[in-house]
CSV table of C-alpha atoms and ligand atoms in Angstrom, one decimal:
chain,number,residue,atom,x,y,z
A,1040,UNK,CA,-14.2,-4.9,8.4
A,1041,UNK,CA,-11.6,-8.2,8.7
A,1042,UNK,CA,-9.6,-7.0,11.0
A,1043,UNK,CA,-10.0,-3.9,13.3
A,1044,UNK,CA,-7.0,-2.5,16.2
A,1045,UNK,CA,-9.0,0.1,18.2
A,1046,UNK,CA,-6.6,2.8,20.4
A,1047,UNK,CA,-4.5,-0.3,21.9
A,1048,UNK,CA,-1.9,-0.6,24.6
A,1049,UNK,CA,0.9,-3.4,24.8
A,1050,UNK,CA,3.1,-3.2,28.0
A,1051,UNK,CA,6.1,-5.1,28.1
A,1052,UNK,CA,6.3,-5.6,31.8
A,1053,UNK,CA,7.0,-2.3,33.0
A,1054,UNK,CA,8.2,-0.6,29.4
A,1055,UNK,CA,5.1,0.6,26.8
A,1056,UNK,CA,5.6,-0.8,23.6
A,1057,UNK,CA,2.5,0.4,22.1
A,1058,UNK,CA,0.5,3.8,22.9
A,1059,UNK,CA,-2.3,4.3,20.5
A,1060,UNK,CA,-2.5,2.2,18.0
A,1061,UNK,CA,-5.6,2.0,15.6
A,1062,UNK,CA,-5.8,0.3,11.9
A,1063,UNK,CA,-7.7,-1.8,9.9
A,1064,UNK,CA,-8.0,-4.1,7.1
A,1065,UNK,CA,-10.4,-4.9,4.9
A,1066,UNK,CA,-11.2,-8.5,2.7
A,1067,UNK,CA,-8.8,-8.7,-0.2
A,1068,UNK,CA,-6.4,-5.9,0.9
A,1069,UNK,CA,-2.8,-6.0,1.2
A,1070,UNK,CA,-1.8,-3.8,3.6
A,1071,UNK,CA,1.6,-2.8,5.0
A,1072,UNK,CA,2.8,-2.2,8.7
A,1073,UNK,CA,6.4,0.2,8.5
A,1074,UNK,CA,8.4,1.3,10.7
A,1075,UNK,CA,12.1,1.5,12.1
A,1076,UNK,CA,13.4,-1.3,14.4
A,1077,UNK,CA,11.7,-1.3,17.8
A,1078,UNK,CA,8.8,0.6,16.4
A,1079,UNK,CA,6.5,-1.7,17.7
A,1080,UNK,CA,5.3,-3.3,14.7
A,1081,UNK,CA,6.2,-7.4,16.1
A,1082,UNK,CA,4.2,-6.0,19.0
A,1083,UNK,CA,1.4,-5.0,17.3
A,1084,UNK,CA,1.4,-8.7,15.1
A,1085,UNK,CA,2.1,-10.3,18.6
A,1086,UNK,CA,-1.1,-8.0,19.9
A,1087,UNK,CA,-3.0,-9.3,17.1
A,1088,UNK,CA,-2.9,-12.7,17.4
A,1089,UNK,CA,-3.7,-12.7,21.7
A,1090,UNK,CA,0.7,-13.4,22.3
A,1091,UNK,CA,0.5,-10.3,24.0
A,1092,UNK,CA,-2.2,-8.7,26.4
A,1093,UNK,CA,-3.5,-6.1,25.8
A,1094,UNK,CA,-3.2,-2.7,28.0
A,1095,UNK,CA,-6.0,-0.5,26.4
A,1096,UNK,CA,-8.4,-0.6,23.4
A,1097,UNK,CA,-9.3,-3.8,21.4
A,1098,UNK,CA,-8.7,-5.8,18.3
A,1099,UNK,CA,-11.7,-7.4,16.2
A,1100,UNK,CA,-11.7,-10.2,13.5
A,1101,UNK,CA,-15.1,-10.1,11.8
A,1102,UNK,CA,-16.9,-8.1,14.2
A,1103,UNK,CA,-15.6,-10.2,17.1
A,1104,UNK,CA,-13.8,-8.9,19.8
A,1105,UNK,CA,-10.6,-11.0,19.8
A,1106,UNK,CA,-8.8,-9.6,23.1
A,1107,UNK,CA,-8.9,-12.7,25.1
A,1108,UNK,CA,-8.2,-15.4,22.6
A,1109,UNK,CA,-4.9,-17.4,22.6
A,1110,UNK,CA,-2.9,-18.0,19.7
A,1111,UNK,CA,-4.5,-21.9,18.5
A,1112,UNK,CA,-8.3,-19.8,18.8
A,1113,UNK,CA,-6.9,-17.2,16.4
A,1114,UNK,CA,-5.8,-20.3,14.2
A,1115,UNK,CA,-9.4,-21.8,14.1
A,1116,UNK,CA,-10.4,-18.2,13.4
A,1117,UNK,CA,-8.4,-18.3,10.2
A,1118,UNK,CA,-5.4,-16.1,10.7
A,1119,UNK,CA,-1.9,-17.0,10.5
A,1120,UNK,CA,1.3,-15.8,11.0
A,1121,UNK,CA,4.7,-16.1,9.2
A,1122,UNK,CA,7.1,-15.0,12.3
A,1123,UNK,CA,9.9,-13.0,12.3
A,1124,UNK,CA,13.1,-14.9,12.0
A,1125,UNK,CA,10.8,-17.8,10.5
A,1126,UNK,CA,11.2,-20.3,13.4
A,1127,UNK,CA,11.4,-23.6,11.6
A,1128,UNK,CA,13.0,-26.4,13.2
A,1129,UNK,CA,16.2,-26.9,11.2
A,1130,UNK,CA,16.6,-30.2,12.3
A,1131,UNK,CA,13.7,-31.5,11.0
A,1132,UNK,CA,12.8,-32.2,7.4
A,1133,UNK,CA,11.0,-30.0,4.7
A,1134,UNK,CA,7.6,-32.0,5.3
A,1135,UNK,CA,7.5,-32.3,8.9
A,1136,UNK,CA,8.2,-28.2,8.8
A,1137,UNK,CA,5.0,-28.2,6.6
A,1138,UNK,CA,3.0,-30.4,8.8
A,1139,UNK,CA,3.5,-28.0,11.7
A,1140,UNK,CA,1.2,-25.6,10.2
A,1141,UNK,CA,-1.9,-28.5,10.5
A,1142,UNK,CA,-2.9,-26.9,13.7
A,1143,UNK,CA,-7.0,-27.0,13.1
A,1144,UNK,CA,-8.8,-30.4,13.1
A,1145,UNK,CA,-9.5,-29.8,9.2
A,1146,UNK,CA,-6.0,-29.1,8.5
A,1147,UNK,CA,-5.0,-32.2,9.7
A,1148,UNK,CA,-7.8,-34.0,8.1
A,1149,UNK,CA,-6.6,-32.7,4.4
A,1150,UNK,CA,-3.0,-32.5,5.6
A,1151,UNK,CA,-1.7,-34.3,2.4
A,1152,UNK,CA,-4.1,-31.9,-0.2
A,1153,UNK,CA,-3.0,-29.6,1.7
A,1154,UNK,CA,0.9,-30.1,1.6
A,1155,UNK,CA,0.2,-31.0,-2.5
A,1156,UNK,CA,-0.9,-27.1,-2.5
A,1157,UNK,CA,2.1,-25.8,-0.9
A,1158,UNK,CA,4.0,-27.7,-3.1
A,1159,UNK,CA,2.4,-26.3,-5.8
A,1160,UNK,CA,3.3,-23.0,-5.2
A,1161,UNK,CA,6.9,-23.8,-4.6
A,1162,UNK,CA,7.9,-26.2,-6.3
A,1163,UNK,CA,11.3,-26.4,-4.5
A,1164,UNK,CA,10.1,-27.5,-1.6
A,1165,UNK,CA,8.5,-30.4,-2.9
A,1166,UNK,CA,12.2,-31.9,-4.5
A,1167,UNK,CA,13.7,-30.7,-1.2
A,1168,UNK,CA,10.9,-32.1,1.3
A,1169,UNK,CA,13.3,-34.7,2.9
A,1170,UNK,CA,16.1,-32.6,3.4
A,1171,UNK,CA,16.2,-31.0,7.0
A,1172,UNK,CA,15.0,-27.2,7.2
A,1173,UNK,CA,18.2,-26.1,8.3
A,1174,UNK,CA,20.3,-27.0,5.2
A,1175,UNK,CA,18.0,-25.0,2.8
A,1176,UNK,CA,18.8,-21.5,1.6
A,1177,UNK,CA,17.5,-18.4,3.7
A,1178,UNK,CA,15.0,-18.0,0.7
A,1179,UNK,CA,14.0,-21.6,0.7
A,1180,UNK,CA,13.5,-21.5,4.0
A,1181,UNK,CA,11.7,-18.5,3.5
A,1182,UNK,CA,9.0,-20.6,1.4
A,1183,UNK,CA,8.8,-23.4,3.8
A,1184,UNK,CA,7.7,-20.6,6.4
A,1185,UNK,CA,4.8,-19.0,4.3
A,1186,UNK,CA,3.7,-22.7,3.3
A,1187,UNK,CA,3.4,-23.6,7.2
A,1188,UNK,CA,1.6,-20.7,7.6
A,1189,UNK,CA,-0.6,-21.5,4.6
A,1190,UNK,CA,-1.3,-25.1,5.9
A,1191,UNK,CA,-4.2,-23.7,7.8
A,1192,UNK,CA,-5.9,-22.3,4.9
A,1193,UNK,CA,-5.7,-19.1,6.6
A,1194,UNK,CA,-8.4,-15.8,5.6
A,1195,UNK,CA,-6.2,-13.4,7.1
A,1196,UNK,CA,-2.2,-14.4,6.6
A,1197,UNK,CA,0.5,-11.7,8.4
A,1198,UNK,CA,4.0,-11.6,7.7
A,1199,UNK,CA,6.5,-10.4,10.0
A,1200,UNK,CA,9.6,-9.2,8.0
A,1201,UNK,CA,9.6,-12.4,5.6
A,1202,UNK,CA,12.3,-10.7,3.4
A,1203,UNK,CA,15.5,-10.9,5.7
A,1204,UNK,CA,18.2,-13.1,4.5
A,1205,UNK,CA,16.6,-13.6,1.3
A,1206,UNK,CA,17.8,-12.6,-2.1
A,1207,UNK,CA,15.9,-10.2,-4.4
A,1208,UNK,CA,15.4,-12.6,-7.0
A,1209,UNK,CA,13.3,-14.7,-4.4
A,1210,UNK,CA,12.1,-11.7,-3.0
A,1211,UNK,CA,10.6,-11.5,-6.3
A,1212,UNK,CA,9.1,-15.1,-6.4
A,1213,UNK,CA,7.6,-15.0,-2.6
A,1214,UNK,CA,6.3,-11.5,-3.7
A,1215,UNK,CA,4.7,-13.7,-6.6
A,1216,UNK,CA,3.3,-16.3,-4.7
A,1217,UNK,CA,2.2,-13.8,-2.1
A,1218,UNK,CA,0.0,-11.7,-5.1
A,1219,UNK,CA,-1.0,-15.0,-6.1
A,1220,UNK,CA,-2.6,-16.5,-3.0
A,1221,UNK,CA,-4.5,-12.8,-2.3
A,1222,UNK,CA,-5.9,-13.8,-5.8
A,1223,UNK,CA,-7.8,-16.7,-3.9
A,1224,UNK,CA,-9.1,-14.5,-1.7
A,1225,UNK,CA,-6.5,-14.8,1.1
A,1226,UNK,CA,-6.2,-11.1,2.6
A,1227,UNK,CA,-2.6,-10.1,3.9
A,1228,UNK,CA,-0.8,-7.3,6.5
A,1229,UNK,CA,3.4,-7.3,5.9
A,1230,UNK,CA,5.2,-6.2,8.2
A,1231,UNK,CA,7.8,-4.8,6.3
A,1232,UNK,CA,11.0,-2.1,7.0
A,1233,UNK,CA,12.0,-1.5,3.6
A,1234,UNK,CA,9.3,1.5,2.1
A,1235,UNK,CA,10.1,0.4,-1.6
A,1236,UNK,CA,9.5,-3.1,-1.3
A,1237,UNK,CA,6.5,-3.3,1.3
A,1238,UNK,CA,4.9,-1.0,-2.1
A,1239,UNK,CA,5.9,-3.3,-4.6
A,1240,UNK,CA,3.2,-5.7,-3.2
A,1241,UNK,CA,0.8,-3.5,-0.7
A,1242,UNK,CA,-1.7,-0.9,-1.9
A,1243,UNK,CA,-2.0,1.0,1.3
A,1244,UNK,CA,0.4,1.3,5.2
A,1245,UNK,CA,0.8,2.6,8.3
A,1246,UNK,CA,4.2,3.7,9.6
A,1247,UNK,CA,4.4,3.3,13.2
A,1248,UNK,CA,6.8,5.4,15.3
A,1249,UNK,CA,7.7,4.6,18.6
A,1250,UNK,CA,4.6,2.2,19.7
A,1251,UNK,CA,2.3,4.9,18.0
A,1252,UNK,CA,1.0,4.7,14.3
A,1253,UNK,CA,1.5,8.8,13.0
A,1254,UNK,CA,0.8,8.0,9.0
A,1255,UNK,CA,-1.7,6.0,7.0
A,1256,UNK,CA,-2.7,6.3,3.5
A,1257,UNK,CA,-2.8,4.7,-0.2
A,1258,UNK,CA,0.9,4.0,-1.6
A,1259,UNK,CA,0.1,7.1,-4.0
A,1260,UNK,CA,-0.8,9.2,-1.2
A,1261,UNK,CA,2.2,8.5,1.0
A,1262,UNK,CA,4.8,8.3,-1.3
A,1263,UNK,CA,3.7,12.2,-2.3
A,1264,UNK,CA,3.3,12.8,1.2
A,1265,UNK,CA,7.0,15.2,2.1
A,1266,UNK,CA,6.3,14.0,6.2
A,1267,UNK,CA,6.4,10.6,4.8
A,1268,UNK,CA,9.4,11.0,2.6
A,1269,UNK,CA,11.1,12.9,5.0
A,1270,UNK,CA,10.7,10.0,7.8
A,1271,UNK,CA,10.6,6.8,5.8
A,1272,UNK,CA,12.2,6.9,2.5
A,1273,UNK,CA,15.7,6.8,3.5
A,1274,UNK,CA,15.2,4.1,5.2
A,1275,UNK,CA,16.4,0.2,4.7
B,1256,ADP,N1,9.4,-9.4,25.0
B,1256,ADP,C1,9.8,-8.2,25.2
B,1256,ADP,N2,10.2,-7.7,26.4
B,1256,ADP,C2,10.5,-6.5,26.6
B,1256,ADP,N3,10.6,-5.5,25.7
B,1256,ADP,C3,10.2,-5.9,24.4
B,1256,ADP,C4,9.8,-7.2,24.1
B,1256,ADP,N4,9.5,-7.3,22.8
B,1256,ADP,C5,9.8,-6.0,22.3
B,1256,ADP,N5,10.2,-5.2,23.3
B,1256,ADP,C6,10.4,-3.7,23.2
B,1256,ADP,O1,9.3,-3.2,22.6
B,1256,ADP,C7,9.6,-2.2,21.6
B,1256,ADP,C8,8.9,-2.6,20.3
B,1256,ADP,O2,9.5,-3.8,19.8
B,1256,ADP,P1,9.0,-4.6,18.6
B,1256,ADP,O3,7.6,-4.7,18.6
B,1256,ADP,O4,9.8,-5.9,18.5
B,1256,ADP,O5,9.5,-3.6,17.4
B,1256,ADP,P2,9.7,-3.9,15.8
B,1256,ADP,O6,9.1,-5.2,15.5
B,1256,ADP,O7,9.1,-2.8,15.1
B,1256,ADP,O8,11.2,-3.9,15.6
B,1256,ADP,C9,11.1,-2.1,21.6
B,1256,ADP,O9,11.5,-1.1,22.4
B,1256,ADP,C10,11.5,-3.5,22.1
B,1256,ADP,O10,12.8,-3.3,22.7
B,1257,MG,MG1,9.9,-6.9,14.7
């Protein structure tokens, strides 16, 4: 098992965000999180990569128990994370976005193979790499996000709503990319509101509901499933 949530808790000071939440994902999956806003699924992301304490239960990355790491330990571990809202820094340029993502000592060693890579999957970014961040478009800016992530050469990669802002047609092309790098053995968990969407590129979910995850299943089995139609497929 990659990566394993057992029964865990997340308090936001006084308020639960999380109750009981359990999942897993194995090597080479694509797996989606859904849920409504406030469901708790930037919690559970947040819980996953030591932002937020845990309350109850634990989370495991290869058979280690990962509850007290902080964020730069689950980097060296080989987990990354593309944020919600994407948190560049508009004011700097396209490269020194990119170069963010060097966190680990071998990052930084390769930095310039590595940055070649990104560059290779979107090619944009490479004519636009002097521009500042903040001048591209929400889907370019999109890209520069999943290739800081990437910059680590990450096992495990989790998205956090990548898709807002960002028109279909590029949709399309991150979803590319995305199918592309699990190819190379990269294994990834969306986080993801739209049902329709999160299935164009994930095989199997869990739909959280107020800080508690209440379906799982293959894409076959929970788009027959009438509970999951009746809760999710309205939605986004
Ligand atoms: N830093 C925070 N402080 C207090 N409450 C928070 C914080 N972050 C999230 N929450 C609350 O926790 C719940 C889950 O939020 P979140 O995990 O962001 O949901 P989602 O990502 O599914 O929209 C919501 O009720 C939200 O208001
Ligand atoms: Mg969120």
């Amino acid at each position: 098992m990659m990566l394993e949530l057992k029964n865990i808790a997340v308090d936001h000071g006084k308020v639960r965000a999380l109750w009981d939440v359990s999942l897993h994902v194995e090597q080479g999956e694509r797996v989606a999180l859904l849920g409504a806003n406030g469901a708790g699924k930037s919690t559970t992301i947040g819980a996953i990569i030591g932002l937020y304490p845990l309350s109850e239960g634990s989370v495991s990355y290869e058979g280690k128990e990962l509850s007290h790491h902080r964020t730069a330990e689950t980097v060296n571990e080989g987990i990354s994370l593309v944020p919600e809202g994407r948190r560049l820094f508009p004011g700097m340029s396209v490269f020194e976005n990119l170069a963010m993502g060097a966190y680990t000592r071998r990052a930084r060693k390769n930095m310039a193979e590595e940055i070649e890579k990104i560059y290779t999957l979107f090619p944009i970014l490479k004519e636009k790499r002097r521009q500042n961040a903040g001048e591209l478009s929400g889907g370019q800016q999109q890209q520069v996000a999943v290739g800081r992530a990437l910059m680590s050469s990450p096992r495990l990669l989790l998205l956090d709503e990548p898709f807002i802002g960002v028109a279909p047609k590029v949709i399309d092309e991150i979803l590319d990319t995305l199918r592309k790098i699990v190819e190379e053995g990269v294994t990834v968990l969306l986080v993801e509101q739209n049902v329709h969407r999160a299935f164009d590129f994930a095989t199997r979910a869990y739909v959280l509901e107020n800080g508690r995850t209440v379906l799982d299943g293959d894409r076959e089995r929970l788009l027959d499933d009438p509970e999951f139609a009746r809760t999710f497929l309205g939605l986004g």
